[in-house]
PDB file of C-alpha atoms in Angstrom:
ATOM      1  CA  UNK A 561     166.835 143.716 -10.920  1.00  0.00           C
ATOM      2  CA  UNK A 562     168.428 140.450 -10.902  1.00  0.00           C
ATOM      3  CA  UNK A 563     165.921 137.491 -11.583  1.00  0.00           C
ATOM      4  CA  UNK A 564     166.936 133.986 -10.928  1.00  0.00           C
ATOM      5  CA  UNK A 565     165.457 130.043 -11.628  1.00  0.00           C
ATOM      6  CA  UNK A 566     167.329 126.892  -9.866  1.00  0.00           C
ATOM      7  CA  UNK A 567     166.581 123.306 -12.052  1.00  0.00           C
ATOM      8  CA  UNK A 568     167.365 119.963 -11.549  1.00  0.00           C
ATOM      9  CA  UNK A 569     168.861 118.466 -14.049  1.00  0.00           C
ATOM     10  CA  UNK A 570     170.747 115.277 -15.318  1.00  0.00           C
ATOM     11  CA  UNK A 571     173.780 116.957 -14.039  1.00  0.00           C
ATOM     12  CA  UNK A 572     173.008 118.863 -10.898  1.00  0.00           C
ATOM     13  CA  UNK A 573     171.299 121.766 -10.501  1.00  0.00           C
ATOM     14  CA  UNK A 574     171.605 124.938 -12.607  1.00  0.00           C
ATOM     15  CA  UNK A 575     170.779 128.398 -12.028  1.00  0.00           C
ATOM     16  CA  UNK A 576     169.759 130.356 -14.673  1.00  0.00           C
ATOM     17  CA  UNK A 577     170.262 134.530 -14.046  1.00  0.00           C
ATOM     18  CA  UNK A 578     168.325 137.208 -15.743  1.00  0.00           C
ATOM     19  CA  UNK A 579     168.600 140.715 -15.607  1.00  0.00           C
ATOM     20  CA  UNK A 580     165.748 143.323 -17.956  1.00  0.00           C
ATOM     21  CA  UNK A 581     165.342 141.079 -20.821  1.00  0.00           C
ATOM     22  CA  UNK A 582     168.332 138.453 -21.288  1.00  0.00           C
ATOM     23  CA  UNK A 583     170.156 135.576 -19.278  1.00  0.00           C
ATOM     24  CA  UNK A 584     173.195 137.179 -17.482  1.00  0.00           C
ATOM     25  CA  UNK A 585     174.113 133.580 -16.668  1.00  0.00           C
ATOM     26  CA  UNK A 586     173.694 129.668 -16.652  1.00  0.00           C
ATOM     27  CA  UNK A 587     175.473 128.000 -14.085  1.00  0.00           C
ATOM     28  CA  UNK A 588     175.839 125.089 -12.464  1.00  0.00           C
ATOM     29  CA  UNK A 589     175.688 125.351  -8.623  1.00  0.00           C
ATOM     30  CA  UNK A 590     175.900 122.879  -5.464  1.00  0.00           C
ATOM     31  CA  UNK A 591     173.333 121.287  -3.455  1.00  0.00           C
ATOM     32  CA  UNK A 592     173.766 123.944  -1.065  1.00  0.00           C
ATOM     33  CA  UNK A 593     172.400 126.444  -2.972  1.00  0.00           C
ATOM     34  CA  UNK A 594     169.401 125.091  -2.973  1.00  0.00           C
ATOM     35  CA  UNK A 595     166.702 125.800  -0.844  1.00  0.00           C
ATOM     36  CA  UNK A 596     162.895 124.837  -1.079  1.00  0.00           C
ATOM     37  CA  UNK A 597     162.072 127.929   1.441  1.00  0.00           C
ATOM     38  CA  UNK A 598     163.540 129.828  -1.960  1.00  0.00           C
ATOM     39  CA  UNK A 599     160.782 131.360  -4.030  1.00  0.00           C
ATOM     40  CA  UNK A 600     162.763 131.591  -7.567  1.00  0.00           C
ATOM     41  CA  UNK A 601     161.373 134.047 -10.008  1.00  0.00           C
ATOM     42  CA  UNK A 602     158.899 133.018 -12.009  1.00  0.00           C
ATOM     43  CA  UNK A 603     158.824 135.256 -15.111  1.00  0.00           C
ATOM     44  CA  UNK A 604     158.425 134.508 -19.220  1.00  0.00           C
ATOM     45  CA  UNK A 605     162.477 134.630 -19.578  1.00  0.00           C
ATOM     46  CA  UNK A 606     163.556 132.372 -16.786  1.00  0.00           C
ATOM     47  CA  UNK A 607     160.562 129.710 -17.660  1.00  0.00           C
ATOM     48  CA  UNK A 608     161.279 129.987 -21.303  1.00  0.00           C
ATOM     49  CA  UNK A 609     165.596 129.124 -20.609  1.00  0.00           C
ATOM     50  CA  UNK A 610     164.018 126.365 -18.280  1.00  0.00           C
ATOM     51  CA  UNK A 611     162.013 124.627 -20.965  1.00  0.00           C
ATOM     52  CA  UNK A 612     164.579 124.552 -23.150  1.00  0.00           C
ATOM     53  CA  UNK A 613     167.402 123.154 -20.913  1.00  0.00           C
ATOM     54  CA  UNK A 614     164.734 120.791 -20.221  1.00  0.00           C
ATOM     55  CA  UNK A 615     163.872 119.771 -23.457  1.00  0.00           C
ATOM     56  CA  UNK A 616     167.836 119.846 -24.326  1.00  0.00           C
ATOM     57  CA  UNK A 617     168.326 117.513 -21.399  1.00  0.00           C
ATOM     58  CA  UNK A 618     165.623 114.977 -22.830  1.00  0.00           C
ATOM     59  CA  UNK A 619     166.742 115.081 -26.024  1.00  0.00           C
ATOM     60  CA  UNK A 620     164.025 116.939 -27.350  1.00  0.00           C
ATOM     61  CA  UNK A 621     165.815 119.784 -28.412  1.00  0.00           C
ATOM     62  CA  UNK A 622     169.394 120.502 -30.301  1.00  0.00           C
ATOM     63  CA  UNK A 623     169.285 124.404 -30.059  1.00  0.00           C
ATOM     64  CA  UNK A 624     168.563 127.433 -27.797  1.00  0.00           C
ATOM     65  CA  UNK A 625     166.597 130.512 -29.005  1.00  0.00           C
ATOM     66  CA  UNK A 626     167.189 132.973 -25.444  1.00  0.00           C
ATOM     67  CA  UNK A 627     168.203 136.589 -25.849  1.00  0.00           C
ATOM     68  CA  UNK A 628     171.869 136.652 -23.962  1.00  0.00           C
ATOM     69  CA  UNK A 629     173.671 139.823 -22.306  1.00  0.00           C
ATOM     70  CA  UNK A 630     177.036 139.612 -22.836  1.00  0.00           C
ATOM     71  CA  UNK A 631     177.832 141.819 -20.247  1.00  0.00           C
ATOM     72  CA  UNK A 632     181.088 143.862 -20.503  1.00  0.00           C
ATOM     73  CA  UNK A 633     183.488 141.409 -21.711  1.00  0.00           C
ATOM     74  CA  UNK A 634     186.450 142.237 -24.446  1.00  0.00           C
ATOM     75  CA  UNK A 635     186.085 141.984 -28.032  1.00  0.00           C
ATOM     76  CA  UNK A 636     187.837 138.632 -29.099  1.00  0.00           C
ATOM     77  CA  UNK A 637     186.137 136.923 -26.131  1.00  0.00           C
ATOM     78  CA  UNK A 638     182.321 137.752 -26.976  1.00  0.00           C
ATOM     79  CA  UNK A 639     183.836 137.306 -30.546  1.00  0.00           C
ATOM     80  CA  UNK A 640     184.988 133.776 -29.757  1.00  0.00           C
ATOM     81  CA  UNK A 641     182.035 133.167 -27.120  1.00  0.00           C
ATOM     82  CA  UNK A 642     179.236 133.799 -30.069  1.00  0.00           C
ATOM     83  CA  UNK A 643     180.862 131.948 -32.543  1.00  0.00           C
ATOM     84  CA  UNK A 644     180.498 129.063 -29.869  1.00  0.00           C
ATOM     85  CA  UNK A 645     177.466 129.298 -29.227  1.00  0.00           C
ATOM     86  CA  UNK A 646     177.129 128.690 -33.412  1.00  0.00           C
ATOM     87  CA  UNK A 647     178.526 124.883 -32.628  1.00  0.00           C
ATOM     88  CA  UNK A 648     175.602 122.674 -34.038  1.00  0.00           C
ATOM     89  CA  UNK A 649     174.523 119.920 -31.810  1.00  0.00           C
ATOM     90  CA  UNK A 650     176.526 116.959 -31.890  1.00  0.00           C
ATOM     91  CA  UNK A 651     179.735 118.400 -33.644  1.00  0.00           C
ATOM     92  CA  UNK A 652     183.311 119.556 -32.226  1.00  0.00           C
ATOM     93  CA  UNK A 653     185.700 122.325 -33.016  1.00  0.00           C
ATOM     94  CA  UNK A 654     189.364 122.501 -32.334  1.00  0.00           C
ATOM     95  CA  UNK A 655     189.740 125.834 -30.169  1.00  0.00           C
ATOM     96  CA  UNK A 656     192.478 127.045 -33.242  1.00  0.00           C
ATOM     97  CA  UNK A 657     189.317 126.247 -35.445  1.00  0.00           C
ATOM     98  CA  UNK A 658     187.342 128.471 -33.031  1.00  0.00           C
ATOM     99  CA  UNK A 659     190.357 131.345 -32.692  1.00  0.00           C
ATOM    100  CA  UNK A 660     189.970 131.141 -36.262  1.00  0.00           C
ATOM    101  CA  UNK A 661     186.338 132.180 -36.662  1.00  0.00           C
ATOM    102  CA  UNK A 662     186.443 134.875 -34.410  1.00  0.00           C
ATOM    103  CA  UNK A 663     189.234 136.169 -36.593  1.00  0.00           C
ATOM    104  CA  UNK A 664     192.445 135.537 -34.609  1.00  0.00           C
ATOM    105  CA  UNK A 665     193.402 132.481 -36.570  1.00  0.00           C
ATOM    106  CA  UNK A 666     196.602 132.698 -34.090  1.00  0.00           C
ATOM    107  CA  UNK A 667     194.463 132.659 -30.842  1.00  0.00           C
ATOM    108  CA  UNK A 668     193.844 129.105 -29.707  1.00  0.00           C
ATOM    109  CA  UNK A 669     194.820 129.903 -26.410  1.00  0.00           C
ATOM    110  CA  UNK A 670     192.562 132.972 -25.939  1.00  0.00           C
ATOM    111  CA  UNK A 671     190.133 131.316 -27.599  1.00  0.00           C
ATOM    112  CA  UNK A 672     190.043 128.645 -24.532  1.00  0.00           C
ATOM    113  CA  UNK A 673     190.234 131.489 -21.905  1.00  0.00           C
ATOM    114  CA  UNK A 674     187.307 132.586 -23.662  1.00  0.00           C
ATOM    115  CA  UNK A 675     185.405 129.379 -23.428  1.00  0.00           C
ATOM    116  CA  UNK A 676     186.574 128.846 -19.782  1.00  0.00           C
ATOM    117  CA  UNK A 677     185.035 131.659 -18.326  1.00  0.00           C
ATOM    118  CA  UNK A 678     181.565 131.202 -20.189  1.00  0.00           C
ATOM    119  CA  UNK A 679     178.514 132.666 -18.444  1.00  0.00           C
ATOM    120  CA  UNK A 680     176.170 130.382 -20.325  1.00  0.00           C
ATOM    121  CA  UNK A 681     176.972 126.623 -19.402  1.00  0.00           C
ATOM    122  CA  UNK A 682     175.299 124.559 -22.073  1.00  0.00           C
ATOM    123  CA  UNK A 683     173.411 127.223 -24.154  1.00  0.00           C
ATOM    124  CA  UNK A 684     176.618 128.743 -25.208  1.00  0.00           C
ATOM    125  CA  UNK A 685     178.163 125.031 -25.816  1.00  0.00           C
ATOM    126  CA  UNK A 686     181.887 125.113 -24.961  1.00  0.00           C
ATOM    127  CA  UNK A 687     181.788 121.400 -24.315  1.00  0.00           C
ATOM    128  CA  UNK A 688     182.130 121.518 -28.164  1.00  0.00           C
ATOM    129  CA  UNK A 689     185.393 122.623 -28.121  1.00  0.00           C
ATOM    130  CA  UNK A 690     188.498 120.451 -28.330  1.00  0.00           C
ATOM    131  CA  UNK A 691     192.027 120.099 -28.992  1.00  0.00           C
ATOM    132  CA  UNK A 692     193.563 119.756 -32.111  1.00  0.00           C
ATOM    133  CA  UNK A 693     194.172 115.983 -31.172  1.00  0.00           C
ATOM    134  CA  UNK A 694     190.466 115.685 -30.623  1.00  0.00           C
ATOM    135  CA  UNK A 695     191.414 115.465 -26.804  1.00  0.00           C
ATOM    136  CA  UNK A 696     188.903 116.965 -24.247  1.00  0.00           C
ATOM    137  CA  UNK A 697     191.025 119.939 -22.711  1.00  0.00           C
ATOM    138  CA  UNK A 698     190.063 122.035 -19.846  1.00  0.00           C
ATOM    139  CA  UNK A 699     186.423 122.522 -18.853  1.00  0.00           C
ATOM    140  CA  UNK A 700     185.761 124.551 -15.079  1.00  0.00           C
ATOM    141  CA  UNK A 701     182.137 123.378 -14.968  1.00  0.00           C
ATOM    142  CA  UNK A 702     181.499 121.230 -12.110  1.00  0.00           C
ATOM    143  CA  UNK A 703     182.989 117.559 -12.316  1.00  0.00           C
ATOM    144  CA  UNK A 704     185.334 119.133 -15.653  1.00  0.00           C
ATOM    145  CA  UNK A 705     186.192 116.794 -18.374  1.00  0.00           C
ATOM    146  CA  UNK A 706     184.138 114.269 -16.714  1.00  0.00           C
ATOM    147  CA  UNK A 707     181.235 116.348 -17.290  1.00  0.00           C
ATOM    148  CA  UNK A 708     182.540 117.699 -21.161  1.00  0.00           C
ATOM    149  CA  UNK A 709     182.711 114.275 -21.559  1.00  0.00           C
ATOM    150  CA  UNK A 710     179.338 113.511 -20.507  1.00  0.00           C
ATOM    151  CA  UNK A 711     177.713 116.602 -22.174  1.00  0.00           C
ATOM    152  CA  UNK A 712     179.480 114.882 -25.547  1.00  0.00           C
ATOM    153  CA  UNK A 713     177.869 111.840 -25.141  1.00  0.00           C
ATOM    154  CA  UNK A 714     174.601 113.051 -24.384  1.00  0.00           C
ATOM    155  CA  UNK A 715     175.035 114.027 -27.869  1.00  0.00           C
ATOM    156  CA  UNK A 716     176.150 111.524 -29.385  1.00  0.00           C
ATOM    157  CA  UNK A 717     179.602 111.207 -29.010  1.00  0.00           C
ATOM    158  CA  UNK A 718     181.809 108.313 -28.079  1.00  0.00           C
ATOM    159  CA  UNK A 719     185.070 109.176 -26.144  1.00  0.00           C
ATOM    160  CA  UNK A 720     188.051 107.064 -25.427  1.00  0.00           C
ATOM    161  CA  UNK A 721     190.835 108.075 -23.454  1.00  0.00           C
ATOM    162  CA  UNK A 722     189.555 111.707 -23.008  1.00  0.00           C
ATOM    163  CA  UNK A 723     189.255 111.301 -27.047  1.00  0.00           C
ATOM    164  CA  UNK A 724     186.457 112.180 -29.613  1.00  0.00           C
ATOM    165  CA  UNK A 725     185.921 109.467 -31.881  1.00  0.00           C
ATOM    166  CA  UNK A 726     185.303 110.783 -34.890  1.00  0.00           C
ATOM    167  CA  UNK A 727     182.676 108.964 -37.131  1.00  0.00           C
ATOM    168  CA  UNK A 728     183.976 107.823 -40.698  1.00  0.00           C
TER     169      UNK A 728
END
C-alpha cells in the first residue's frame, strides 16, 4: 500500500511517498495538490522523512538517514543515483566526476539523465551536480535552475551567472 505525507516547505510543498518500509518518492508538487479535506498518512516512515526535510530546511541538519526503494531502475542509474546521494552538504560534483564514480568515467551524459529523473528531490541531492564549468545545468524540479540555484545557496553557495563560486 502506497503511504503518502504533503509539507510545506521553503520551496513549495513536497510529497513524500512510501510504500512497506522505504520512500518510493520525494517530490515537489503544486498548490493544487493540496487539500486540507486530505488525511495524509501518518506513520513512523513518512514522519521520520518529514522531520528531517524539516530540519534540512532550517538548517539544522546536513544529511538524511531514510531507507530508499530504488524501484526498478537500470544499473548505471541507481549506480549514479547512490553515489549522489553520497554528495556532502555544501559541496558540488561535475556530472563526468559523478559518471566517474559510478564507474562509467565516459558517462557524463547518462550520468545527468540519471540525476534528472531522481525520485528523491533533496534527500538524494542532485542539486549538487554541475558542469564541468561549474555552470548549473539542467534541473526538472519545479522553478529548475532557479530552484538548483536556490537549494545551493541554502547551503552555502554563492552563484553568479548560473555559476558556482568556488571558495579559495
Amino acid at each position: 500500500m502506497n503511504r503518502e505525507k504533503t509539507i510545506k516547505t521553503p520551496i513549495g510543498l513536497i510529497k513524500i511517498s512510501a510504500q512497506a518500509d522505504a520512500l518510493t518518492s520525494v517530490e515537489l508538487v503544486g498548490e493544487d495538490v493540496f487539500s486540507s479535506d486530505k488525511e495524509d498518512a501518518s506513520d513512523e516512515l513518512l514522519e521520520k522523512a518529514a522531520s528531517q526535510l524539516t530540519a534540512y530546511f532550517n538548517g539544522e541538519s546536513k544529511s538524511f538517514d531514510l531507507p530508499l526503494n530504488w524501484g526498478k531502475m537500470g544499473n548505471f542509474r541507481k549506480r549514479a543515483l547512490e553515489e549522489t546521494a553520497k554528495i556532502p552538504w555544501g559541496e558540488v560534483i561535475t556530472y563526468g566526476e559523478l559518471a566517474r564514480r559510478a564507474g562509467s568515467p565516459n558517462a557524463s551524459r547518462a550520468a545527468g539523465g540519471a540525476v534528472a529523473s531522481n525520485p528523491f528531490l533533496i534527500v538524494v541531492p542532485c542539486h549538487r551536480v554541475i558542469g564541468s564549468d561549474q555552470s548549473l545545468h539542467g534541473f526538472s524540479a519545479g522553478s529548475g535552475l532557479k530552484l538548483k540555484q536556490q537549494l545551493l545557496e541554502l547551503e552555502g553557495h554563492t552563484i553568479t551567472n548560473q555559476k558556482v563560486n568556488f571558495k579559495k
